[in-house]
Every structure is written in C-alpha cells, then in structure tokens.
Coordinates of C-alpha atoms in Angstrom, one line a residue:
M1398 CA -75.8 24.0 34.6
M1399 CA -73.8 24.8 31.5
F1400 CA -72.9 28.2 33.0
S1401 CA -71.7 26.6 36.2
R1402 CA -69.6 24.0 34.4
R1403 CA -67.9 26.7 32.2
A1404 CA -67.2 28.8 35.3
A1405 CA -65.7 25.9 37.1
A1406 CA -63.5 25.2 34.2
T1407 CA -62.1 28.7 34.1
L1408 CA -61.5 29.0 37.8
P1409 CA -57.8 28.8 38.8
A1410 CA -56.6 25.6 40.4
P1411 CA -56.5 25.6 44.2
E1412 CA -53.1 26.2 45.8
D1413 CA -51.3 23.4 47.5
T1414 CA -51.9 24.2 51.2
T1415 CA -49.9 21.2 52.4
S1416 CA -47.2 22.5 54.8
P1417 CA -43.6 21.3 54.4
G1418 CA -43.8 19.2 57.5
S1419 CA -47.2 17.7 56.8
T1420 CA -48.1 14.7 54.6
A1421 CA -50.7 14.6 51.9
P1422 CA -54.0 12.9 52.6
E1423 CA -54.2 9.3 51.9
G1424 CA -55.2 8.5 48.3
T1425 CA -53.6 11.7 46.9
T1426 CA -50.1 12.4 45.5
S1427 CA -48.2 15.6 45.8
P1428 CA -46.4 17.0 42.7
R1429 CA -43.2 17.4 44.8
S1430 CA -43.1 13.6 45.7
T1431 CA -42.1 12.6 42.1
A1432 CA -39.1 14.8 41.8
P1433 CA -36.6 12.7 43.9
E1434 CA -37.7 9.6 42.0
L1435 CA -37.1 11.2 38.6
H1436 CA -33.7 12.6 39.9
I1437 CA -32.6 9.1 41.0
R1438 CA -33.6 7.5 37.7
A1439 CA -31.7 10.1 35.7
F1440 CA -28.6 9.6 37.8
R1441 CA -28.9 5.8 37.4
V1442 CA -29.3 6.0 33.6
G1443 CA -26.4 8.4 33.3
F1444 CA -24.2 6.3 35.5
V1445 CA -25.0 3.0 33.7
G1446 CA -24.4 4.8 30.3
A1447 CA -21.0 6.1 31.5
L1448 CA -20.1 2.6 32.6
G1449 CA -21.1 1.3 29.2
V1450 CA -18.9 3.8 27.5
L1451 CA -16.0 3.0 29.7
L1452 CA -16.5 -0.7 29.1
A1453 CA -16.6 -0.2 25.4
L1454 CA -13.4 1.8 25.5
F1455 CA -11.8 -0.9 27.7
L1456 CA -12.8 -3.6 25.2
G1457 CA -11.4 -1.5 22.4
V1458 CA -8.1 -1.2 24.1
I1459 CA -8.0 -4.9 24.7
V1460 CA -8.8 -5.7 21.1
G1461 CA -6.1 -3.3 20.0
Q1462 CA -3.5 -5.0 22.3
L1463 CA -4.6 -8.4 21.1
S1464 CA -4.7 -7.5 17.4
T1465 CA -1.7 -9.6 16.6
V1466 CA -3.1 -12.6 18.4
I1467 CA -6.5 -12.1 16.6
L1468 CA -4.6 -11.9 13.3
Y1469 CA -2.8 -15.2 14.0
V1470 CA -6.0 -16.9 14.9
A1471 CA -7.9 -15.6 11.9
L1472 CA -5.1 -16.7 9.6
A1473 CA -4.8 -20.1 11.2
I1474 CA -8.6 -20.7 10.8
F1475 CA -8.3 -19.5 7.2
L1476 CA -5.5 -22.0 6.5
A1477 CA -7.2 -24.8 8.3
L1478 CA -10.3 -24.3 6.1
G1479 CA -8.1 -24.3 3.1
L1480 CA -6.4 -27.6 4.0
D1481 CA -9.6 -29.3 5.1
P1482 CA -10.7 -30.2 1.5
V1483 CA -7.4 -32.0 0.9
V1484 CA -7.9 -33.9 4.2
S1485 CA -11.5 -34.7 3.2
W1486 CA -10.2 -35.9 -0.3
L1487 CA -7.8 -38.3 1.4
Q1488 CA -10.6 -39.5 3.8
R1489 CA -12.8 -40.3 0.8
R1490 CA -9.9 -42.5 -0.5
G1491 CA -10.2 -44.7 2.6
M1492 CA -7.6 -43.0 4.8
P1493 CA -8.3 -42.2 8.5
R1494 CA -8.7 -38.5 9.3
W1495 CA -5.7 -38.4 11.7
T1496 CA -3.5 -40.0 9.1
A1497 CA -4.7 -37.6 6.4
I1498 CA -4.0 -34.6 8.7
L1499 CA -0.5 -35.8 9.5
I1500 CA 0.3 -36.3 5.8
V1501 CA -1.1 -32.9 4.8
F1502 CA 0.6 -31.1 7.7
A1503 CA 3.9 -32.9 7.0
V1504 CA 3.8 -31.7 3.4
V1505 CA 3.0 -28.1 4.6
I1506 CA 5.9 -28.0 7.1
G1507 CA 8.2 -29.5 4.5
V1508 CA 7.4 -26.8 2.0
F1509 CA 7.7 -24.1 4.7
V1510 CA 11.1 -25.4 5.8
A1511 CA 12.3 -25.9 2.2
L1512 CA 11.4 -22.3 1.4
I1513 CA 13.2 -21.0 4.5
A1514 CA 16.2 -23.2 3.7
V1515 CA 16.4 -21.8 0.1
I1516 CA 15.4 -18.2 0.5
V1517 CA 17.2 -17.2 3.7
P1518 CA 20.7 -18.2 2.5
I1519 CA 20.1 -16.3 -0.7
V1520 CA 19.0 -13.1 1.2
V1521 CA 21.9 -13.4 3.6
G1522 CA 24.4 -14.0 0.8
Q1523 CA 23.1 -11.1 -1.2
V1524 CA 23.3 -8.7 1.8
T1525 CA 26.8 -10.0 2.7
T1526 CA 28.0 -9.6 -0.9
T1527 CA 26.6 -6.1 -1.1
I1528 CA 28.3 -5.0 2.1
N1529 CA 31.7 -6.5 1.2
N1530 CA 31.8 -5.4 -2.4
W1531 CA 30.1 -2.0 -2.1
P1532 CA 32.8 0.1 -3.9
E1533 CA 32.9 -2.4 -6.8
I1534 CA 29.1 -2.4 -7.0
V1535 CA 29.1 1.4 -7.2
R1536 CA 31.8 1.4 -9.8
D1537 CA 30.0 -1.2 -11.9
F1538 CA 26.7 0.6 -11.5
K1539 CA 28.3 3.8 -12.9
N1540 CA 29.6 1.9 -15.9
S1541 CA 26.5 -0.3 -16.4
D1542 CA 24.3 -0.2 -19.5
F1543 CA 21.4 1.0 -17.4
V1544 CA 23.2 4.2 -16.4
A1545 CA 24.4 4.8 -19.9
W1546 CA 20.9 4.2 -21.2
V1547 CA 19.3 6.6 -18.7
G1548 CA 22.2 9.1 -19.2
S1549 CA 21.4 9.3 -22.9
F1550 CA 18.1 11.0 -21.9
S1551 CA 19.0 13.0 -18.8
G1552 CA 22.8 13.3 -18.8
S1553 CA 25.3 11.4 -16.8
S1554 CA 26.0 14.0 -14.0
W1555 CA 23.1 12.6 -11.9
V1556 CA 25.1 9.4 -11.3
E1557 CA 28.1 11.3 -9.7
D1558 CA 25.7 13.5 -7.7
T1559 CA 23.8 10.6 -6.4
A1560 CA 27.0 8.7 -5.5
A1561 CA 28.4 11.7 -3.8
T1562 CA 25.2 12.2 -1.8
I1563 CA 25.2 8.6 -0.6
G1564 CA 28.9 8.7 0.3
S1565 CA 28.4 11.9 2.3
W1566 CA 25.4 10.4 4.1
L1567 CA 27.3 7.3 5.0
G1568 CA 30.3 9.3 6.1
N1569 CA 28.3 11.2 8.7
P1570 CA 28.6 9.4 12.1
N1571 CA 25.1 10.6 13.1
N1572 CA 23.6 8.5 10.3
I1573 CA 25.4 5.3 11.3
G1574 CA 23.0 4.9 14.3
V1575 CA 20.0 5.4 12.1
L1576 CA 21.3 2.8 9.7
T1577 CA 22.2 0.3 12.4
G1578 CA 18.8 0.8 14.1
G1579 CA 17.1 0.2 10.8
L1580 CA 19.1 -3.1 10.3
F1581 CA 18.2 -4.2 13.8
A1582 CA 14.6 -3.3 13.1
V1583 CA 14.7 -5.4 9.9
G1584 CA 16.3 -8.3 11.8
A1585 CA 13.7 -8.1 14.6
G1586 CA 10.9 -8.0 12.0
I1587 CA 12.3 -11.1 10.3
A1588 CA 12.6 -12.9 13.6
G1589 CA 9.1 -11.8 14.6
G1590 CA 7.8 -13.0 11.2
L1591 CA 9.3 -16.5 11.7
T1592 CA 7.9 -16.7 15.2
G1593 CA 4.5 -15.6 13.9
A1594 CA 4.6 -18.2 11.1
T1595 CA 5.5 -20.9 13.6
I1596 CA 2.5 -19.9 15.8
V1597 CA 0.2 -19.9 12.9
L1598 CA 1.3 -23.3 11.8
I1599 CA 0.7 -24.7 15.3
L1600 CA -2.7 -23.1 15.5
T1601 CA -3.5 -24.4 12.0
L1602 CA -2.8 -27.9 13.2
Y1603 CA -5.0 -27.6 16.2
F1604 CA -7.9 -26.1 14.2
L1605 CA -7.5 -28.7 11.5
I1606 CA -7.7 -31.5 14.1
S1607 CA -10.7 -30.0 15.9
L1608 CA -12.6 -28.6 12.9
E1609 CA -15.4 -31.2 13.0
S1610 CA -15.9 -30.8 16.7
M1611 CA -15.9 -27.0 16.3
E1612 CA -18.7 -27.4 13.7
R1613 CA -20.7 -29.6 16.0
Y1614 CA -20.4 -27.1 18.9
A1615 CA -21.4 -24.2 16.7
A1616 CA -24.5 -26.2 15.6
R1617 CA -25.5 -26.6 19.3
F1618 CA -26.2 -22.9 19.5
V1619 CA -28.9 -23.2 16.8
P1620 CA -32.4 -24.5 17.6
A1621 CA -32.9 -28.1 16.8
S1622 CA -35.5 -27.2 14.2
S1623 CA -33.0 -25.2 12.2
R1624 CA -29.9 -27.2 13.0
A1625 CA -29.9 -29.3 9.8
G1626 CA -30.1 -26.3 7.6
F1627 CA -27.3 -24.5 9.6
I1628 CA -25.0 -27.5 9.2
D1629 CA -25.7 -27.6 5.4
V1630 CA -25.0 -23.9 5.0
G1631 CA -21.9 -24.1 7.2
Q1632 CA -20.5 -27.0 5.2
D1633 CA -21.0 -25.1 1.9
I1634 CA -19.3 -22.0 3.4
T1635 CA -16.3 -23.9 4.7
G1636 CA -16.0 -25.8 1.4
A1637 CA -16.1 -22.5 -0.5
V1638 CA -13.4 -21.0 1.7
G1639 CA -11.2 -24.1 1.3
R1640 CA -11.5 -24.2 -2.4
Y1641 CA -10.7 -20.5 -2.6
V1642 CA -7.5 -21.0 -0.6
I1643 CA -6.4 -23.9 -2.7
G1644 CA -7.2 -22.0 -5.9
Q1645 CA -5.2 -19.0 -4.8
L1646 CA -2.3 -21.1 -3.8
T1647 CA -2.4 -22.8 -7.2
L1648 CA -2.4 -19.5 -9.0
G1649 CA 0.6 -18.4 -6.9
A1650 CA 2.5 -21.7 -7.5
V1651 CA 1.9 -21.4 -11.3
N1652 CA 3.2 -17.8 -11.3
G1653 CA 6.2 -18.7 -9.1
V1654 CA 7.2 -21.8 -11.2
L1655 CA 6.9 -20.0 -14.6
S1656 CA 8.7 -17.0 -13.2
L1657 CA 11.6 -19.1 -12.0
I1658 CA 11.9 -20.8 -15.4
Y1659 CA 11.7 -17.6 -17.4
L1660 CA 13.9 -15.5 -15.1
T1661 CA 16.6 -18.2 -15.1
I1662 CA 16.5 -18.2 -18.9
I1663 CA 17.0 -14.5 -19.3
G1664 CA 19.7 -14.3 -16.6
A1665 CA 17.9 -12.2 -14.0
P1666 CA 19.6 -11.7 -10.7
A1667 CA 18.6 -14.1 -7.9
P1668 CA 15.8 -15.8 -9.9
I1669 CA 14.8 -18.0 -7.0
L1670 CA 14.2 -15.0 -4.7
L1671 CA 12.3 -13.1 -7.5
A1672 CA 10.2 -16.2 -8.2
F1673 CA 9.3 -16.4 -4.5
I1674 CA 8.3 -12.7 -4.6
A1675 CA 6.1 -13.5 -7.5
F1676 CA 4.5 -16.4 -5.6
L1677 CA 3.8 -14.3 -2.5
C1678 CA 2.4 -11.4 -4.5
S1679 CA 0.1 -13.7 -6.5
L1680 CA -1.7 -14.7 -3.3
V1681 CA -3.2 -11.2 -3.1
P1682 CA -6.2 -11.0 -5.5
L1683 CA -6.4 -8.4 -8.3
V1684 CA -3.3 -6.3 -7.6
G1685 CA -0.9 -8.9 -6.4
T1686 CA 0.4 -10.2 -9.7
L1687 CA 0.8 -6.6 -11.0
T1688 CA 2.7 -5.6 -7.9
G1689 CA 5.1 -8.5 -8.2
A1690 CA 5.6 -7.9 -11.9
V1691 CA 6.6 -4.2 -11.2
I1692 CA 9.0 -5.2 -8.5
I1693 CA 10.7 -7.9 -10.5
S1694 CA 10.9 -5.8 -13.7
L1695 CA 12.5 -2.9 -11.8
V1696 CA 15.1 -5.3 -10.2
C1697 CA 15.9 -6.8 -13.7
L1698 CA 16.0 -3.3 -15.1
A1699 CA 18.6 -2.3 -12.6
A1700 CA 20.8 -5.2 -13.6
S1701 CA 20.3 -4.7 -17.4
P1702 CA 17.9 -2.7 -19.6
A1703 CA 17.5 -5.7 -21.9
T1704 CA 16.7 -8.0 -19.0
G1705 CA 14.2 -5.5 -17.5
V1706 CA 12.4 -5.1 -20.9
A1707 CA 12.3 -8.8 -21.3
A1708 CA 10.8 -9.3 -17.9
A1709 CA 8.3 -6.5 -18.4
I1710 CA 7.1 -8.0 -21.7
Y1711 CA 6.8 -11.5 -20.2
Y1712 CA 4.7 -10.2 -17.3
L1713 CA 2.4 -8.2 -19.5
I1714 CA 1.7 -11.4 -21.5
Y1715 CA 1.4 -13.5 -18.4
M1716 CA -1.1 -11.2 -16.7
Q1717 CA -3.3 -11.4 -19.8
V1718 CA -3.1 -15.2 -19.8
E1719 CA -3.8 -15.4 -16.1
S1720 CA -6.8 -13.1 -16.2
Y1721 CA -8.5 -14.7 -19.2
V1722 CA -7.3 -18.4 -19.1
I1723 CA -5.8 -19.6 -15.9
S1724 CA -7.7 -17.7 -13.2
P1725 CA -11.2 -18.4 -14.7
R1726 CA -10.5 -22.1 -15.0
I1727 CA -9.3 -22.3 -11.4
M1728 CA -11.3 -19.8 -9.5
N1729 CA -14.7 -20.5 -11.1
K1730 CA -14.5 -24.0 -9.7
A1731 CA -13.5 -22.6 -6.3
V1732 CA -16.0 -19.8 -5.7
A1733 CA -18.9 -18.7 -7.8
V1734 CA -18.7 -15.0 -7.3
P1735 CA -19.6 -12.4 -10.0
G1736 CA -16.7 -10.4 -11.4
A1737 CA -18.0 -7.1 -10.2
L1738 CA -18.5 -8.4 -6.7
V1739 CA -14.9 -9.8 -6.7
V1740 CA -13.5 -6.3 -7.5
I1741 CA -15.7 -4.6 -4.9
A1742 CA -14.9 -7.2 -2.2
A1743 CA -11.2 -7.1 -2.8
V1744 CA -11.0 -3.3 -2.8
A1745 CA -13.2 -3.0 0.3
G1746 CA -11.2 -5.8 2.1
G1747 CA -7.9 -4.2 1.2
T1748 CA -9.1 -0.8 2.5
L1749 CA -10.3 -2.2 5.8
G1750 CA -7.8 -4.9 6.6
G1751 CA -4.8 -4.5 4.3
V1752 CA -3.4 -7.6 2.7
L1753 CA -5.2 -10.0 5.0
G1754 CA -8.5 -8.2 4.4
A1755 CA -8.0 -8.5 0.6
L1756 CA -7.3 -12.2 1.0
V1757 CA -10.4 -13.0 3.0
A1758 CA -12.7 -10.6 1.2
I1759 CA -13.6 -12.9 -1.7
P1760 CA -14.4 -16.0 0.4
I1761 CA -16.5 -13.8 2.7
A1762 CA -18.4 -12.5 -0.3
A1763 CA -18.9 -16.1 -1.5
S1764 CA -20.2 -17.0 2.0
L1765 CA -22.7 -14.2 1.9
I1766 CA -23.9 -15.3 -1.5
I1767 CA -24.4 -18.9 -0.2
I1768 CA -26.4 -17.5 2.8
V1769 CA -28.5 -15.4 0.5
H1770 CA -29.3 -18.3 -1.8
K1771 CA -29.9 -20.9 0.9
V1772 CA -31.4 -18.9 3.7
V1773 CA -32.8 -15.5 2.6
F1774 CA -34.3 -16.5 -0.8
P1775 CA -36.1 -19.7 0.5
R1776 CA -37.7 -17.6 3.3
Q1777 CA -38.8 -15.0 0.9
D1778 CA -40.3 -17.6 -1.5
A1779 CA -42.1 -19.3 1.4
A1780 CA -43.6 -16.1 2.7

C-alpha cells in the first residue's frame, strides 16, 4: 500500500481532455474558466484607480483655483475667534450678544477706516512729492550726510555712477512700459488688497454672529456619549485662539504706539507710516519685530545717519524689552505653549504657509497641546 501511494504521488497529472467546444462535467472547474474573471477584475481595479487619480488631480486644481477664497475664509474664522472673547466679556457684563457684536464690529470697522484715512493720504502724498521733486531729491541725496558718510569709506564716485545709471535707464523708452506696468500692478495689488480686506471683514461678521450655532452643529457630528467632552475641548481651543489673537494685536499696538512717539521725537520721515509698518510686522511672531526694525532703521538711515543710528539703538533695546518683559506677560496668559515649541511651530508654519502660516502656527500648537492634555492623556491613564 505504501508503494502504491508513492507511485501515485509521482505519476504526472492527467491532461485536460475537454475539447474547446465541450463543457466540464458538473461539479468540476476548469483552469481556463477563471482567467476571464481575473482579467475583468484587474481591468476594474485599474479603471477605478485611474478615476481616483483623476479625481484627486481635479480636486487639487479646484483647491488651487480657490486658494484665495480659502485664505479669506481661514483669516475670517481666525479673526472671528479673536473677537469672540471680547464679545463674551461684554455678554458677561449683562449685554445681549447681538449688541456686543455690533459694538465690537463697529470699533473694528472704525479702526480699519481710520487707518486707511490716515495711511493712504500719506502714501499718495509721498509718491506725488517724489515724482514732482525728483531732480531736487537726487541733488539733496548727493549732498546728504549719508552720502558723505558712506563716501568717506568707499569714495564718492559711486553716487555719480548710480545717478547716471538711473538716469539712462529712465531715459530709455523701452523701460517706461516696464515702469508703467509695475505701477499699474502696484495699484491693482492695492485695490485687490482693499477688496480682500472688505470681504474678510464681512465674513468675520457672519462667522462672529453664527459662531455659537457653528459649534452646536459641529458637536452634532460627535456621538452623544462624547459630545460633552468635545464641547469642552472645543471651547478651550477657541478660547486659546481668541486670546492669542488679542495678545498678538496688543503686542503690535504697543510697538506701533511706542514707535510713533519715538520716531516723531527723533524726526524720522513719515513717522505715522513707519509706525504702521512696525504694527503690521509685529503681528508676525518671532521675526516680525526684527523685520520691521530693519526696514524702519534703513529708511531713517537714508534720511540721516544720526536718525538711522538712533532708530537702530531704540529697536535693539525695544526687542530685548519685548522678548523678556512685554511678550511673556501678555502671551503666557494667552496660550501656554513651551518656548521651544513656539519656535518650531512658527518656523514650520512660515515655511508651509508664509505669513498666514506663521500667524496660525502657534494657536494650532496650543490647540494640539489642549487635545493631548484633555483627550489623549486621560485615555492613556484610563487604559
């Protein structure tokens, strides 16, 4: 019996004697019958995969086309979360929510209009004065203390060479079109910026009005057993974002006001415009104040070496005071984020999303810390 079993095991398999036109006996399957099914499944999988790739590319194109709209919506939500703590503070003082929203938004629009009314005439006036008095400006620049101070190190011939180069460039008719196109592009950019700011303000008002209903609808997507914890964490996150926005605006306002006072005292050119630049730059964490200080110091240096040096010394002192005194007192109450994580979040956000990414990176980091402390750690401790 063992010999017969081994012999049967070594015998070759019988050939398939089924003719092409015949069918296999009932209860048996032919190897050839599975090939079409495998072919159809492979084609189906490949076709569905190709459709998925095309859909992903299509969605990517749509997101790219709507990037500006997405930016407006994200900025409006960010500002609405920043204004909500002020509205809540007025509500706790016995004021209805709609009244508090109207007051806060009226103040925001008033500040926005006041800034435009003050800054735009200064910019237009400076540009008009520069165009009308260009020869006098060049002559005064050649005879300025800054040119004499630089010429004492590198010689004065570079001034004449630079002026001659600029004059020959302006005298070339082919460059007038480039210059005009650049001016039109700047004008279009300013008009687009004002339009975008108006859209963001309108969206901010809508989001601020419907913020509570948005939170309720978001909670409906969570199971009822976890809804209370979701609402608690969501309120902590929105509160952290709002406090961060208010803290950053406070830092910018402090820098802007102090810059206006000091630049007016030292006689800097267009101190209101330079103070506004300091305010805007201070809104960007970490590198914003330094960037504004460099820009303002260079403008003051072009007007007078003494003014430039005075501005540079002031901003060196101010940055130390802001880093070690003002910022810790304001931001530690706003968001409890470790210093190393602040640096990492700001750098990563600026790399991925530019200025807006740097602005939202720190509140996102604070939100993640809240989620870890209130969701992840309790689950790990209960396991």
